[in-house]
PDB file of C-alpha atoms in Angstrom:
ATOM      1  CA  GLY A   1     -25.367 -78.454  10.912  1.00  0.00           C
ATOM      2  CA  ASP A   2     -25.561 -75.599  13.029  1.00  0.00           C
ATOM      3  CA  SER A   3     -22.981 -72.508  12.388  1.00  0.00           C
ATOM      4  CA  VAL A   4     -21.855 -68.568  13.396  1.00  0.00           C
ATOM      5  CA  THR A   5     -20.610 -66.429  11.410  1.00  0.00           C
ATOM      6  CA  GLN A   6     -18.556 -63.431  12.526  1.00  0.00           C
ATOM      7  CA  MET A   7     -17.361 -60.140  11.136  1.00  0.00           C
ATOM      8  CA  GLU A   8     -13.841 -60.852   9.833  1.00  0.00           C
ATOM      9  CA  GLY A   9     -10.926 -58.993  12.278  1.00  0.00           C
ATOM     10  CA  PRO A  10      -8.858 -57.748  13.289  1.00  0.00           C
ATOM     11  CA  VAL A  11     -11.158 -54.212  14.352  1.00  0.00           C
ATOM     12  CA  THR A  12      -9.006 -51.426  15.206  1.00  0.00           C
ATOM     13  CA  LEU A  13     -10.489 -48.109  16.655  1.00  0.00           C
ATOM     14  CA  SER A  14     -10.081 -45.254  18.851  1.00  0.00           C
ATOM     15  CA  GLU A  15     -11.099 -45.254  22.550  1.00  0.00           C
ATOM     16  CA  GLU A  16     -14.289 -43.896  23.193  1.00  0.00           C
ATOM     17  CA  ALA A  17     -15.696 -44.854  19.770  1.00  0.00           C
ATOM     18  CA  PHE A  18     -18.520 -47.325  18.985  1.00  0.00           C
ATOM     19  CA  LEU A  19     -18.280 -50.744  18.250  1.00  0.00           C
ATOM     20  CA  THR A  20     -20.253 -52.954  16.434  1.00  0.00           C
ATOM     21  CA  ILE A  21     -19.356 -56.719  15.941  1.00  0.00           C
ATOM     22  CA  ASN A  22     -21.719 -58.653  13.554  1.00  0.00           C
ATOM     23  CA  CYS A  23     -22.917 -62.310  14.362  1.00  0.00           C
ATOM     24  CA  THR A  24     -25.178 -64.363  12.265  1.00  0.00           C
ATOM     25  CA  TYR A  25     -26.170 -67.640  12.991  1.00  0.00           C
ATOM     26  CA  THR A  26     -27.505 -71.160  11.240  1.00  0.00           C
ATOM     27  CA  ALA A  27     -29.576 -73.567  13.540  1.00  0.00           C
ATOM     28  CA  THR A  28     -32.465 -75.640  13.096  1.00  0.00           C
ATOM     29  CA  GLY A  29     -33.628 -75.220  16.554  1.00  0.00           C
ATOM     30  CA  TYR A  30     -34.076 -72.854  19.815  1.00  0.00           C
ATOM     31  CA  PRO A  31     -30.530 -72.219  20.192  1.00  0.00           C
ATOM     32  CA  SER A  32     -29.117 -69.604  23.101  1.00  0.00           C
ATOM     33  CA  LEU A  33     -26.787 -67.390  22.010  1.00  0.00           C
ATOM     34  CA  PHE A  34     -23.307 -66.069  23.755  1.00  0.00           C
ATOM     35  CA  TRP A  35     -20.849 -63.473  23.605  1.00  0.00           C
ATOM     36  CA  TYR A  36     -17.554 -65.002  24.930  1.00  0.00           C
ATOM     37  CA  VAL A  37     -13.877 -62.950  25.438  1.00  0.00           C
ATOM     38  CA  GLN A  38     -10.476 -63.568  25.562  1.00  0.00           C
ATOM     39  CA  TYR A  39      -7.750 -61.357  26.748  1.00  0.00           C
ATOM     40  CA  PRO A  40      -4.591 -62.235  25.709  1.00  0.00           C
ATOM     41  CA  GLY A  41      -3.011 -65.371  27.396  1.00  0.00           C
ATOM     42  CA  GLU A  42      -6.391 -66.208  29.159  1.00  0.00           C
ATOM     43  CA  GLY A  43      -9.210 -68.460  28.946  1.00  0.00           C
ATOM     44  CA  LEU A  44     -12.662 -67.756  27.153  1.00  0.00           C
ATOM     45  CA  GLN A  45     -14.798 -65.893  29.938  1.00  0.00           C
ATOM     46  CA  LEU A  46     -18.809 -65.153  29.501  1.00  0.00           C
ATOM     47  CA  LEU A  47     -19.536 -61.902  28.605  1.00  0.00           C
ATOM     48  CA  LEU A  48     -23.351 -61.943  27.837  1.00  0.00           C
ATOM     49  CA  LYS A  49     -26.035 -64.446  26.760  1.00  0.00           C
ATOM     50  CA  ALA A  50     -29.549 -64.413  25.586  1.00  0.00           C
ATOM     51  CA  THR A  51     -31.904 -67.572  25.334  1.00  0.00           C
ATOM     52  CA  LYS A  52     -34.980 -66.670  23.303  1.00  0.00           C
ATOM     53  CA  ALA A  53     -35.448 -64.052  20.915  1.00  0.00           C
ATOM     54  CA  ASP A  54     -35.986 -60.341  21.639  1.00  0.00           C
ATOM     55  CA  ASP A  55     -33.552 -60.975  24.602  1.00  0.00           C
ATOM     56  CA  LYS A  56     -31.088 -58.182  25.347  1.00  0.00           C
ATOM     57  CA  GLY A  57     -28.095 -59.702  27.249  1.00  0.00           C
ATOM     58  CA  SER A  58     -25.444 -56.757  28.879  1.00  0.00           C
ATOM     59  CA  ASN A  59     -22.568 -56.837  30.673  1.00  0.00           C
ATOM     60  CA  LYS A  60     -19.952 -54.524  31.317  1.00  0.00           C
ATOM     61  CA  GLY A  61     -21.451 -51.585  28.633  1.00  0.00           C
ATOM     62  CA  PHE A  62     -21.668 -54.462  26.800  1.00  0.00           C
ATOM     63  CA  GLU A  63     -25.521 -54.741  24.654  1.00  0.00           C
ATOM     64  CA  ALA A  64     -26.400 -57.853  22.212  1.00  0.00           C
ATOM     65  CA  THR A  65     -29.799 -58.657  20.963  1.00  0.00           C
ATOM     66  CA  TYR A  66     -31.179 -62.136  19.650  1.00  0.00           C
ATOM     67  CA  ARG A  67     -33.194 -61.210  16.474  1.00  0.00           C
ATOM     68  CA  LYS A  68     -34.635 -63.894  15.326  1.00  0.00           C
ATOM     69  CA  GLU A  69     -35.729 -62.645  12.148  1.00  0.00           C
ATOM     70  CA  THR A  70     -32.671 -62.053  10.709  1.00  0.00           C
ATOM     71  CA  THR A  71     -30.485 -64.544  13.040  1.00  0.00           C
ATOM     72  CA  SER A  72     -28.369 -62.180  14.431  1.00  0.00           C
ATOM     73  CA  PHE A  73     -26.767 -61.486  17.949  1.00  0.00           C
ATOM     74  CA  HIS A  74     -24.776 -58.283  16.822  1.00  0.00           C
ATOM     75  CA  LEU A  75     -22.350 -57.257  19.833  1.00  0.00           C
ATOM     76  CA  GLU A  76     -22.596 -53.036  20.846  1.00  0.00           C
ATOM     77  CA  LYS A  77     -20.778 -50.617  22.979  1.00  0.00           C
ATOM     78  CA  GLY A  78     -21.227 -47.299  22.844  1.00  0.00           C
ATOM     79  CA  SER A  79     -17.378 -46.271  24.650  1.00  0.00           C
ATOM     80  CA  VAL A  80     -14.334 -48.534  23.907  1.00  0.00           C
ATOM     81  CA  GLN A  81     -11.838 -48.333  26.517  1.00  0.00           C
ATOM     82  CA  VAL A  82      -8.670 -49.995  25.672  1.00  0.00           C
ATOM     83  CA  SER A  83      -8.963 -52.242  28.407  1.00  0.00           C
ATOM     84  CA  ASP A  84     -11.960 -54.017  25.995  1.00  0.00           C
ATOM     85  CA  SER A  85      -8.795 -55.289  23.608  1.00  0.00           C
ATOM     86  CA  ALA A  86      -9.169 -58.943  23.522  1.00  0.00           C
ATOM     87  CA  VAL A  87     -11.006 -61.631  21.088  1.00  0.00           C
ATOM     88  CA  TYR A  88     -14.312 -61.616  21.087  1.00  0.00           C
ATOM     89  CA  PHE A  89     -16.535 -64.964  20.241  1.00  0.00           C
ATOM     90  CA  CYS A  90     -19.991 -65.586  18.919  1.00  0.00           C
ATOM     91  CA  ALA A  91     -21.084 -68.891  19.991  1.00  0.00           C
ATOM     92  CA  LEU A  92     -24.820 -70.872  20.144  1.00  0.00           C
ATOM     93  CA  SER A  93     -25.513 -73.755  22.126  1.00  0.00           C
ATOM     94  CA  ASP A  94     -28.352 -75.989  20.852  1.00  0.00           C
ATOM     95  CA  PHE A  95     -30.269 -77.731  23.713  1.00  0.00           C
ATOM     96  CA  GLN A  96     -31.659 -80.424  20.769  1.00  0.00           C
ATOM     97  CA  GLY A  97     -28.148 -81.903  20.958  1.00  0.00           C
ATOM     98  CA  ALA A  98     -25.325 -82.100  23.630  1.00  0.00           C
ATOM     99  CA  GLN A  99     -25.005 -78.995  24.811  1.00  0.00           C
ATOM    100  CA  LYS A 100     -21.757 -78.144  22.636  1.00  0.00           C
ATOM    101  CA  LEU A 101     -21.255 -74.703  21.889  1.00  0.00           C
ATOM    102  CA  VAL A 102     -20.611 -73.974  18.430  1.00  0.00           C
ATOM    103  CA  PHE A 103     -18.296 -70.775  17.766  1.00  0.00           C
ATOM    104  CA  GLY A 104     -17.634 -68.356  15.513  1.00  0.00           C
ATOM    105  CA  GLN A 105     -14.306 -67.831  14.044  1.00  0.00           C
ATOM    106  CA  GLY A 106     -13.307 -64.530  17.071  1.00  0.00           C
ATOM    107  CA  THR A 107     -12.581 -61.228  16.210  1.00  0.00           C
ATOM    108  CA  ARG A 108      -9.611 -59.469  17.259  1.00  0.00           C
ATOM    109  CA  LEU A 109     -10.352 -55.808  18.485  1.00  0.00           C
ATOM    110  CA  THR A 110      -7.364 -53.493  19.310  1.00  0.00           C
ATOM    111  CA  ILE A 111      -7.949 -50.201  21.598  1.00  0.00           C
ATOM    112  CA  ASN A 112      -6.022 -46.977  20.653  1.00  0.00           C
ATOM    113  CA  PRO A 113      -5.455 -44.411  23.501  1.00  0.00           C
TER     114      PRO A 113
ATOM    115  CA  GLU B   1     -13.269 -69.992  44.214  1.00  0.00           C
ATOM    116  CA  ALA B   2     -15.187 -71.789  41.220  1.00  0.00           C
ATOM    117  CA  GLN B   3     -13.212 -72.770  38.327  1.00  0.00           C
ATOM    118  CA  VAL B   4     -11.568 -74.905  36.072  1.00  0.00           C
ATOM    119  CA  THR B   5      -7.653 -75.988  36.177  1.00  0.00           C
ATOM    120  CA  GLN B   6      -5.641 -77.352  33.347  1.00  0.00           C
ATOM    121  CA  ASN B   7      -2.046 -78.997  33.370  1.00  0.00           C
ATOM    122  CA  PRO B   8       0.324 -78.374  31.782  1.00  0.00           C
ATOM    123  CA  ARG B   9       0.172 -74.980  30.315  1.00  0.00           C
ATOM    124  CA  TYR B  10       2.225 -75.065  27.803  1.00  0.00           C
ATOM    125  CA  LEU B  11       3.637 -78.331  26.725  1.00  0.00           C
ATOM    126  CA  ILE B  12       6.324 -79.260  23.775  1.00  0.00           C
ATOM    127  CA  THR B  13       6.487 -82.822  22.618  1.00  0.00           C
ATOM    128  CA  VAL B  14       8.018 -84.774  19.714  1.00  0.00           C
ATOM    129  CA  THR B  15       5.970 -86.496  16.662  1.00  0.00           C
ATOM    130  CA  GLY B  16       4.263 -90.326  18.929  1.00  0.00           C
ATOM    131  CA  LYS B  17       4.944 -89.379  22.705  1.00  0.00           C
ATOM    132  CA  LYS B  18       1.712 -89.822  24.308  1.00  0.00           C
ATOM    133  CA  LEU B  19       0.780 -87.046  26.699  1.00  0.00           C
ATOM    134  CA  THR B  20      -2.162 -86.272  28.698  1.00  0.00           C
ATOM    135  CA  VAL B  21      -3.375 -83.274  29.839  1.00  0.00           C
ATOM    136  CA  THR B  22      -5.448 -82.725  33.121  1.00  0.00           C
ATOM    137  CA  CYS B  23      -8.946 -80.922  33.410  1.00  0.00           C
ATOM    138  CA  SER B  24     -10.401 -80.536  36.823  1.00  0.00           C
ATOM    139  CA  GLN B  25     -13.686 -78.542  38.124  1.00  0.00           C
ATOM    140  CA  ASN B  26     -14.525 -77.654  41.004  1.00  0.00           C
ATOM    141  CA  MET B  27     -18.013 -76.689  40.526  1.00  0.00           C
ATOM    142  CA  ASN B  28     -19.983 -80.379  40.774  1.00  0.00           C
ATOM    143  CA  HIS B  29     -20.942 -80.629  37.024  1.00  0.00           C
ATOM    144  CA  GLU B  30     -22.017 -82.893  35.184  1.00  0.00           C
ATOM    145  CA  TYR B  31     -20.843 -81.661  31.625  1.00  0.00           C
ATOM    146  CA  MET B  32     -17.283 -81.275  30.445  1.00  0.00           C
ATOM    147  CA  SER B  33     -15.772 -80.618  26.695  1.00  0.00           C
ATOM    148  CA  TRP B  34     -12.956 -80.434  25.284  1.00  0.00           C
ATOM    149  CA  TYR B  35     -12.303 -77.970  22.790  1.00  0.00           C
ATOM    150  CA  ARG B  36      -9.472 -77.148  20.146  1.00  0.00           C
ATOM    151  CA  GLN B  37      -8.518 -73.352  19.245  1.00  0.00           C
ATOM    152  CA  ASP B  38      -6.872 -72.921  15.841  1.00  0.00           C
ATOM    153  CA  PRO B  39      -6.443 -69.629  13.846  1.00  0.00           C
ATOM    154  CA  GLY B  40      -9.492 -68.409  11.773  1.00  0.00           C
ATOM    155  CA  LEU B  41     -11.720 -71.316  13.001  1.00  0.00           C
ATOM    156  CA  GLY B  42     -12.368 -70.300  16.293  1.00  0.00           C
ATOM    157  CA  LEU B  43     -12.629 -73.641  18.917  1.00  0.00           C
ATOM    158  CA  ARG B  44     -14.343 -76.843  17.956  1.00  0.00           C
ATOM    159  CA  GLN B  45     -15.083 -79.286  20.170  1.00  0.00           C
ATOM    160  CA  ILE B  46     -13.187 -82.687  20.454  1.00  0.00           C
ATOM    161  CA  TYR B  47     -15.278 -84.571  22.873  1.00  0.00           C
ATOM    162  CA  TYR B  48     -17.475 -84.435  25.716  1.00  0.00           C
ATOM    163  CA  SER B  49     -18.699 -86.177  28.833  1.00  0.00           C
ATOM    164  CA  MET B  50     -22.058 -85.768  30.184  1.00  0.00           C
ATOM    165  CA  ASN B  51     -21.165 -87.399  33.574  1.00  0.00           C
ATOM    166  CA  VAL B  52     -19.153 -89.980  34.794  1.00  0.00           C
ATOM    167  CA  GLU B  53     -18.555 -92.652  32.221  1.00  0.00           C
ATOM    168  CA  VAL B  54     -20.375 -90.849  29.615  1.00  0.00           C
ATOM    169  CA  THR B  55     -18.560 -89.824  27.222  1.00  0.00           C
ATOM    170  CA  ASP B  56     -19.045 -88.838  22.954  1.00  0.00           C
ATOM    171  CA  LYS B  57     -17.088 -87.568  20.171  1.00  0.00           C
ATOM    172  CA  GLY B  58     -17.579 -84.222  19.297  1.00  0.00           C
ATOM    173  CA  ASP B  59     -16.656 -82.619  16.020  1.00  0.00           C
ATOM    174  CA  VAL B  60     -12.441 -82.996  15.793  1.00  0.00           C
ATOM    175  CA  PRO B  61     -12.431 -86.527  17.734  1.00  0.00           C
ATOM    176  CA  GLU B  62      -9.435 -87.815  15.506  1.00  0.00           C
ATOM    177  CA  GLY B  63      -6.586 -89.014  17.351  1.00  0.00           C
ATOM    178  CA  TYR B  64      -7.920 -87.861  21.059  1.00  0.00           C
ATOM    179  CA  LYS B  65      -8.987 -89.709  23.821  1.00  0.00           C
ATOM    180  CA  VAL B  66     -10.970 -88.795  26.740  1.00  0.00           C
ATOM    181  CA  SER B  67     -12.318 -90.937  30.347  1.00  0.00           C
ATOM    182  CA  ARG B  68     -14.800 -89.988  32.871  1.00  0.00           C
ATOM    183  CA  LYS B  69     -13.870 -91.986  35.944  1.00  0.00           C
ATOM    184  CA  GLU B  70     -14.686 -89.025  38.866  1.00  0.00           C
ATOM    185  CA  LYS B  71     -17.014 -86.113  38.170  1.00  0.00           C
ATOM    186  CA  ARG B  72     -14.784 -83.365  38.798  1.00  0.00           C
ATOM    187  CA  ASN B  73     -11.888 -84.813  36.279  1.00  0.00           C
ATOM    188  CA  PHE B  74     -12.052 -84.832  32.377  1.00  0.00           C
ATOM    189  CA  PRO B  75      -8.193 -85.767  30.554  1.00  0.00           C
ATOM    190  CA  LEU B  76      -7.459 -85.443  27.273  1.00  0.00           C
ATOM    191  CA  ILE B  77      -5.050 -88.161  25.902  1.00  0.00           C
ATOM    192  CA  LEU B  78      -3.334 -88.214  22.813  1.00  0.00           C
ATOM    193  CA  GLU B  79      -1.857 -91.286  22.442  1.00  0.00           C
ATOM    194  CA  SER B  80       0.259 -90.520  19.519  1.00  0.00           C
ATOM    195  CA  PRO B  81       0.572 -86.678  18.982  1.00  0.00           C
ATOM    196  CA  SER B  82       1.218 -85.560  15.608  1.00  0.00           C
ATOM    197  CA  PRO B  83       1.943 -82.034  14.126  1.00  0.00           C
ATOM    198  CA  ASN B  84      -1.611 -81.044  13.399  1.00  0.00           C
ATOM    199  CA  GLN B  85      -2.720 -81.554  16.997  1.00  0.00           C
ATOM    200  CA  THR B  86      -0.362 -78.330  17.452  1.00  0.00           C
ATOM    201  CA  SER B  87      -3.224 -75.983  19.020  1.00  0.00           C
ATOM    202  CA  LEU B  88      -4.217 -74.445  22.072  1.00  0.00           C
ATOM    203  CA  TYR B  89      -6.396 -76.368  24.113  1.00  0.00           C
ATOM    204  CA  PHE B  90      -9.405 -75.669  26.436  1.00  0.00           C
ATOM    205  CA  CYS B  91     -11.443 -77.803  28.993  1.00  0.00           C
ATOM    206  CA  ALA B  92     -14.826 -76.543  30.119  1.00  0.00           C
ATOM    207  CA  SER B  93     -17.344 -77.452  32.571  1.00  0.00           C
ATOM    208  CA  ASN B  94     -21.629 -76.647  32.535  1.00  0.00           C
ATOM    209  CA  ARG B  95     -24.477 -77.564  34.045  1.00  0.00           C
ATOM    210  CA  GLY B  96     -26.591 -75.401  32.389  1.00  0.00           C
ATOM    211  CA  ALA B  97     -26.146 -73.270  29.120  1.00  0.00           C
ATOM    212  CA  THR B  98     -23.029 -71.179  30.388  1.00  0.00           C
ATOM    213  CA  GLN B  99     -19.763 -72.896  30.089  1.00  0.00           C
ATOM    214  CA  TYR B 100     -17.070 -72.533  32.163  1.00  0.00           C
ATOM    215  CA  PHE B 101     -13.805 -72.677  30.651  1.00  0.00           C
ATOM    216  CA  GLY B 102     -10.149 -73.347  31.578  1.00  0.00           C
ATOM    217  CA  PRO B 103      -6.954 -71.028  30.795  1.00  0.00           C
ATOM    218  CA  GLY B 104      -5.934 -73.271  28.262  1.00  0.00           C
ATOM    219  CA  THR B 105      -2.868 -75.571  27.259  1.00  0.00           C
ATOM    220  CA  ARG B 106      -1.210 -74.658  24.382  1.00  0.00           C
ATOM    221  CA  LEU B 107       0.586 -77.712  22.522  1.00  0.00           C
ATOM    222  CA  THR B 108       3.321 -77.664  20.029  1.00  0.00           C
ATOM    223  CA  VAL B 109       4.257 -81.299  18.418  1.00  0.00           C
ATOM    224  CA  LEU B 110       7.568 -81.253  17.088  1.00  0.00           C
TER     225      LEU B 110
END
């Protein structure tokens, strides 16, 4: 079945550092790919998405490119802030199925001032 | 404001005592889901509904029931909760590829 594998956490960085969180996927069809963010005590919010190969999703300084050849969707940000501290989830949605999201295990990110 | 609401936000109960977690969305979405979040496992889908009176099992449906009598509501029912159902639960709704999540319900079963 479909699956998503994320970089193991937790990740701790200093403010203004460069961030990469790796995400790879396995899917039988042509999934849409997502990054969701969960701030402490809150539900998940969509951060960005890409629906086809070579698409780049971007939001709030974060970017991720849908790479079909490497089945990856790595999350990057050039200069992180303390307010970016959260748990980040990579996910895929396969429209051949029931429009459910298949999630990675999540990566906890802590940014120190 | 477009939103998904869940109640209660926190619940502590005992084994075997039936409970219901409510979920409501005001976006007129047809598709709704329930997920549970457990450390190291991410979120896993419990049940989903594609429209009123249409529900189906997700990846981890054992021990749960749902109903969809109205488009806006999708309650999750635990008829006889057990400690392994202690978890953080999220309701979500969507029309297209993007899902909108509620704030979560933290359930502890003693």
